[in-house]
Coordinates of C-alpha atoms in Angstrom, one line a residue:
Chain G
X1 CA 15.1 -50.8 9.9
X2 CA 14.1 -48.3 7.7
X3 CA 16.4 -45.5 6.3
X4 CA 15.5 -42.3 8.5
X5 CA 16.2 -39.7 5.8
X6 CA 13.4 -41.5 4.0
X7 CA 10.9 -41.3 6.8
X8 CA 8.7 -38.2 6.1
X9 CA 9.2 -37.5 9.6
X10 CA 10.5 -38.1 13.0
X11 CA 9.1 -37.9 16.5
X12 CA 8.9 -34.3 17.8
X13 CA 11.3 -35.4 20.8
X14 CA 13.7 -37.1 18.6
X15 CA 14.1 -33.6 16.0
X16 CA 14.3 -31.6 19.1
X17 CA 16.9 -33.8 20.8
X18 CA 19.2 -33.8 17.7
X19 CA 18.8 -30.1 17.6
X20 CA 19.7 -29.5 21.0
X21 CA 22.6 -31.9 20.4
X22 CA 23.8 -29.5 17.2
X23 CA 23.1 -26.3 19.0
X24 CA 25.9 -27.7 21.4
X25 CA 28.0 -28.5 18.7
X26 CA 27.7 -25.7 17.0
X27 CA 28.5 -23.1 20.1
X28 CA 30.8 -25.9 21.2
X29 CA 32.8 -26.6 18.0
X30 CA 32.3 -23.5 15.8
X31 CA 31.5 -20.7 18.6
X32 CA 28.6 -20.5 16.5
X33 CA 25.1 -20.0 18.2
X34 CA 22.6 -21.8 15.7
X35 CA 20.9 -18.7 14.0
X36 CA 19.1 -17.6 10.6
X37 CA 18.8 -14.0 10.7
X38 CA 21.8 -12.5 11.5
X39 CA 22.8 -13.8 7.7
X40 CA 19.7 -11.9 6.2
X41 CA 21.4 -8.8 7.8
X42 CA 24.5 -8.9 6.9
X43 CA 23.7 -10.0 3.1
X44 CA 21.7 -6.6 3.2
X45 CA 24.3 -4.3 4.1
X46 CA 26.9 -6.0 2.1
X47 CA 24.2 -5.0 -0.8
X48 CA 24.4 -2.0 0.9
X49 CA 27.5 -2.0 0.5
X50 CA 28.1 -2.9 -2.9
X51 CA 25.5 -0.5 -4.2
X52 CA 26.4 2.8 -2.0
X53 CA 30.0 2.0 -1.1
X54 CA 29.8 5.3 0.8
X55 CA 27.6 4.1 3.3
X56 CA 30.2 2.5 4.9
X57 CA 31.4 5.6 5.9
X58 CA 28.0 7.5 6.3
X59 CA 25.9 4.5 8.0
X60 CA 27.1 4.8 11.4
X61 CA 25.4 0.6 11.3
X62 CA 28.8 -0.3 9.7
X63 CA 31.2 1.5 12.4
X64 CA 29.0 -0.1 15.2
X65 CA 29.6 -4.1 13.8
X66 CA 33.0 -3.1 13.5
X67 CA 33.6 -1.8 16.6
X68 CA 31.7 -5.1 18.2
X69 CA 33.9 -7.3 16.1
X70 CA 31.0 -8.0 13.6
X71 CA 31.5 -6.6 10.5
X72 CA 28.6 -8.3 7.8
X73 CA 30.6 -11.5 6.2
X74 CA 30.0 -14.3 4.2
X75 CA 30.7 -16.2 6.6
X76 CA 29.9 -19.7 8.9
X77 CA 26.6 -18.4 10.0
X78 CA 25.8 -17.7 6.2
X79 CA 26.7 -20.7 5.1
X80 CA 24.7 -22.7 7.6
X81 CA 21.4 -20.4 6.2
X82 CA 22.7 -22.3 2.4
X83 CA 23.0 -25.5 4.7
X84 CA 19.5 -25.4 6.2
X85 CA 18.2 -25.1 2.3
X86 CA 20.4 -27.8 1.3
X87 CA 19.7 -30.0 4.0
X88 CA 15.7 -29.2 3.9
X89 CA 15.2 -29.7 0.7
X90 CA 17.3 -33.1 0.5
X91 CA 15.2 -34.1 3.8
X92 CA 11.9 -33.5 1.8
X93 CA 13.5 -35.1 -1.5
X94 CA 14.4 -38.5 0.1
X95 CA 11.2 -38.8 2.0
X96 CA 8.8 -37.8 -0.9
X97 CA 7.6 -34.9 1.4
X98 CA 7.3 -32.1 -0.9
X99 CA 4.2 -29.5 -0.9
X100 CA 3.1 -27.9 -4.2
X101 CA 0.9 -26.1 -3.0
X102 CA 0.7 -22.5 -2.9
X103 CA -2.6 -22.2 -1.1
X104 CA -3.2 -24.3 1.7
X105 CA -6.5 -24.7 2.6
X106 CA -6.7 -23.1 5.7
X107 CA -5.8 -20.0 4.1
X108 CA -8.2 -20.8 0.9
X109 CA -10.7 -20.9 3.4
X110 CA -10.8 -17.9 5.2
X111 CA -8.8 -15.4 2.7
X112 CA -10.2 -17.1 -1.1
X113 CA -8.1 -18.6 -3.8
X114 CA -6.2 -15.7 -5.0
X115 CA -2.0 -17.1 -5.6
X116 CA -1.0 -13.2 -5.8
X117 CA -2.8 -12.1 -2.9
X118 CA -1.3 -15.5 -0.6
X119 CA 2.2 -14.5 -2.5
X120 CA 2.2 -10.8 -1.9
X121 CA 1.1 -11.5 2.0
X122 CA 3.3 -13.7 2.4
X123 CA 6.5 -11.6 1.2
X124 CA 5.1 -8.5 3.7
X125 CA 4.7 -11.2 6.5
X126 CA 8.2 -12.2 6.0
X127 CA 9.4 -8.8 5.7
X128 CA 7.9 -7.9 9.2
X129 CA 8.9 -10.7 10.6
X130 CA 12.3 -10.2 9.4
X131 CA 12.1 -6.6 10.8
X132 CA 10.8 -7.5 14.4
X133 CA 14.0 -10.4 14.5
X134 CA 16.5 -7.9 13.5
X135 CA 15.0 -5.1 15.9
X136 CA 15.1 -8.7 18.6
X137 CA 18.9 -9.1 17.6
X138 CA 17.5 -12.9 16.7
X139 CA 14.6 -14.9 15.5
X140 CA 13.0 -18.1 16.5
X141 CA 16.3 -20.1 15.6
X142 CA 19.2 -17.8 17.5
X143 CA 16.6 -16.8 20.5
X144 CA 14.1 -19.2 20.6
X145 CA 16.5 -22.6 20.2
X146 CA 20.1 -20.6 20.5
X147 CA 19.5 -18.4 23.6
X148 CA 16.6 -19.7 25.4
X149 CA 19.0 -23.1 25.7
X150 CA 21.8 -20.6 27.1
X151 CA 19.5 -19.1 29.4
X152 CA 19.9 -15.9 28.3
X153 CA 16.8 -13.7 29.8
X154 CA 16.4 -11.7 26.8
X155 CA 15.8 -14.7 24.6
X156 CA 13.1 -16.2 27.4
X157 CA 11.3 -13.0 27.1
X158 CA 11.3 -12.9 23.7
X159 CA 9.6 -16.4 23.5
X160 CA 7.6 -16.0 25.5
X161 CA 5.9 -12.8 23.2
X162 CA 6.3 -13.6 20.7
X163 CA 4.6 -16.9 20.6
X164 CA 1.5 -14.9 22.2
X165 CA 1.6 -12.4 19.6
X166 CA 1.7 -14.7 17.4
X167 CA -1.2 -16.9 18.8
X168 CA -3.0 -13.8 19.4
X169 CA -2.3 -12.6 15.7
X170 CA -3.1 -16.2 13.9
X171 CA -6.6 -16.2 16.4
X172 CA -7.7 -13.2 15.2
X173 CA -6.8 -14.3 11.5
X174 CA -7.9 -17.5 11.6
X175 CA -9.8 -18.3 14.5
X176 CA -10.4 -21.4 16.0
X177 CA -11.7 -23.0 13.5
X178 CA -14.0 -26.5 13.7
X179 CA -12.0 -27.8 10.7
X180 CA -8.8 -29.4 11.4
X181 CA -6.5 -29.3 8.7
X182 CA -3.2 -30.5 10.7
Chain P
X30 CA 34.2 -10.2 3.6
X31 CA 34.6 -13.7 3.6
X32 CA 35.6 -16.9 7.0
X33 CA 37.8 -19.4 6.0
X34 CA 37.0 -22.1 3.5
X35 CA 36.9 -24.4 6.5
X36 CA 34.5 -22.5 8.6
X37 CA 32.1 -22.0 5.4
X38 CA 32.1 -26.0 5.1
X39 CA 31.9 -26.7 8.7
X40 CA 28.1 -23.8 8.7
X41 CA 27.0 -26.2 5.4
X42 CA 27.3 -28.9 7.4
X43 CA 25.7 -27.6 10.5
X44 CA 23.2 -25.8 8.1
X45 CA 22.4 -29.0 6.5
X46 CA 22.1 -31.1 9.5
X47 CA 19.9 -28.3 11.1
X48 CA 17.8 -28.3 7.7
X49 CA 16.9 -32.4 8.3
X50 CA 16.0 -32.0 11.6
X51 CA 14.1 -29.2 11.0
X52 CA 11.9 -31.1 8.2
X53 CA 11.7 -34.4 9.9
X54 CA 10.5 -32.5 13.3
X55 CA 7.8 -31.0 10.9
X56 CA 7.9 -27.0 12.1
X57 CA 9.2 -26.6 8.3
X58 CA 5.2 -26.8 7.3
X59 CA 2.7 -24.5 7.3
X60 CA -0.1 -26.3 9.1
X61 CA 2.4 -27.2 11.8
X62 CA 3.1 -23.6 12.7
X63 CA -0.2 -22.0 11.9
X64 CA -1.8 -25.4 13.9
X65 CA 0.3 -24.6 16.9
X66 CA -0.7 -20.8 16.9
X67 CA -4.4 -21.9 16.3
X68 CA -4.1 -23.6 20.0
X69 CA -4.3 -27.0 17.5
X70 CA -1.1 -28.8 16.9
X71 CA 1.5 -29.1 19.4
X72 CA 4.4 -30.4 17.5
X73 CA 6.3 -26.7 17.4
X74 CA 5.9 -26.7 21.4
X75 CA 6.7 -30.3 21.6
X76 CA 10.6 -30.4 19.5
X77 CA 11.6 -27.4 21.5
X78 CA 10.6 -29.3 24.9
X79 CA 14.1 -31.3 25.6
X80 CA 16.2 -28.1 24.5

């Protein structure tokens, strides 16, 4: 049998499986719901911090965490954001799976071959993105996998707008275009 | 400021194991996510289906 950490990749059913079986571990093991952004939050308020130690008395965002018993750490949910780096980027390693490419052609096609214009959108994109899953309390990973699996209401609603907006948004951007580039 | 050595090693862990599954199951790549929000590829929909 083949190694699987040198396939390039693995049925759908069989990745989602094996995350459902971490999620559980994770909340299980480490009372630790599988998540990405809460660690982009607190690494910017411990800059925060470091640059303005004041604003840990002025930002009333500091006095709120602490009072929930979540003051921004380095801590297990940060290191698993290293860990998903580490662990994609050894995944795409073994397998040969690596993209160089910093325009794909969907993108060439509708928006030209500009790198600094696919660059700079990208890094506002992100941004946003990280601004609407902060104002969400949680992103694809902590509501979308992490909550929706607990049932949590919040994290079905979220899911369920936020993958229409962002059908909606990648429609108008896009559109359904005859080429199939998948 | 800082968990436990043992909890940091025990999120690389689950980080990294997260990281593989998220690269074999594909919704790492661009035309996976912008295919599934273009109504075209179905893999994003499809790895979230048993969780």
């Amino acid at each position: 049998m083949k190694n699987p950490l040198t396939m390039k990749s693995w049925s759908p059913y069989v990745a989602g499986i094996g995350i459902g079986v971490l999620s559980w571990f994770a909340l299980g093991v480490a009372n630790n719901p599988l998540g990405i952004s809460t660690a982009f939050e607190h690494t910017a308020a411990l800059a925060e911090k470091a640059v303005v130690p004041q604003a840990e008395q002025t930002n009333e965002y500091f006095a709120q965490k602490a009072e929930a018993g979540k003051s921004p750490k380095i801590g297990l949910g940060w290191m698993l954001v290293a860990g998903v780096f580490v662990g994609a980027s050894l995944s795409s390693w073994l397998s040969g799976d690596r993209s160089t490419e910093n325009i794909p052609a969907m993108w060439r096609e509708r928006f030209g071959g500009s790198a600094p214009l696919r660059l700079a959108a990208a890094f506002f994109a992100g941004a946003l993105m990280m601004f609407g899953a902060r104002l969400a309390d949680g992103c694809t990973s902590g509501h979308g996998i992490s909550g929706s699996l607990q049932v949590a209401v919040s994290s079905w609603v979220f899911t369920a707008v936020f993958f229409a907006a962002a059908t909606v948004t990648a429609l108008v951007l896009y559109g359904r275009t005859e080429t199939s580039y998948v | 400021m800082f968990d436990s050595p043992e909890r940091l090693i025990l999120g690389l862990v689950i980080g990294i194991l997260f990281g593989i599954l998220l690269q074999k199951g594909r919704v790492a790549k661009f035309s996976v996510i912008v295919g599934q929000f273009v109504l075209k590829d179905w893999t994003v929909v499809n790895s979230n289906r048993p969780s």
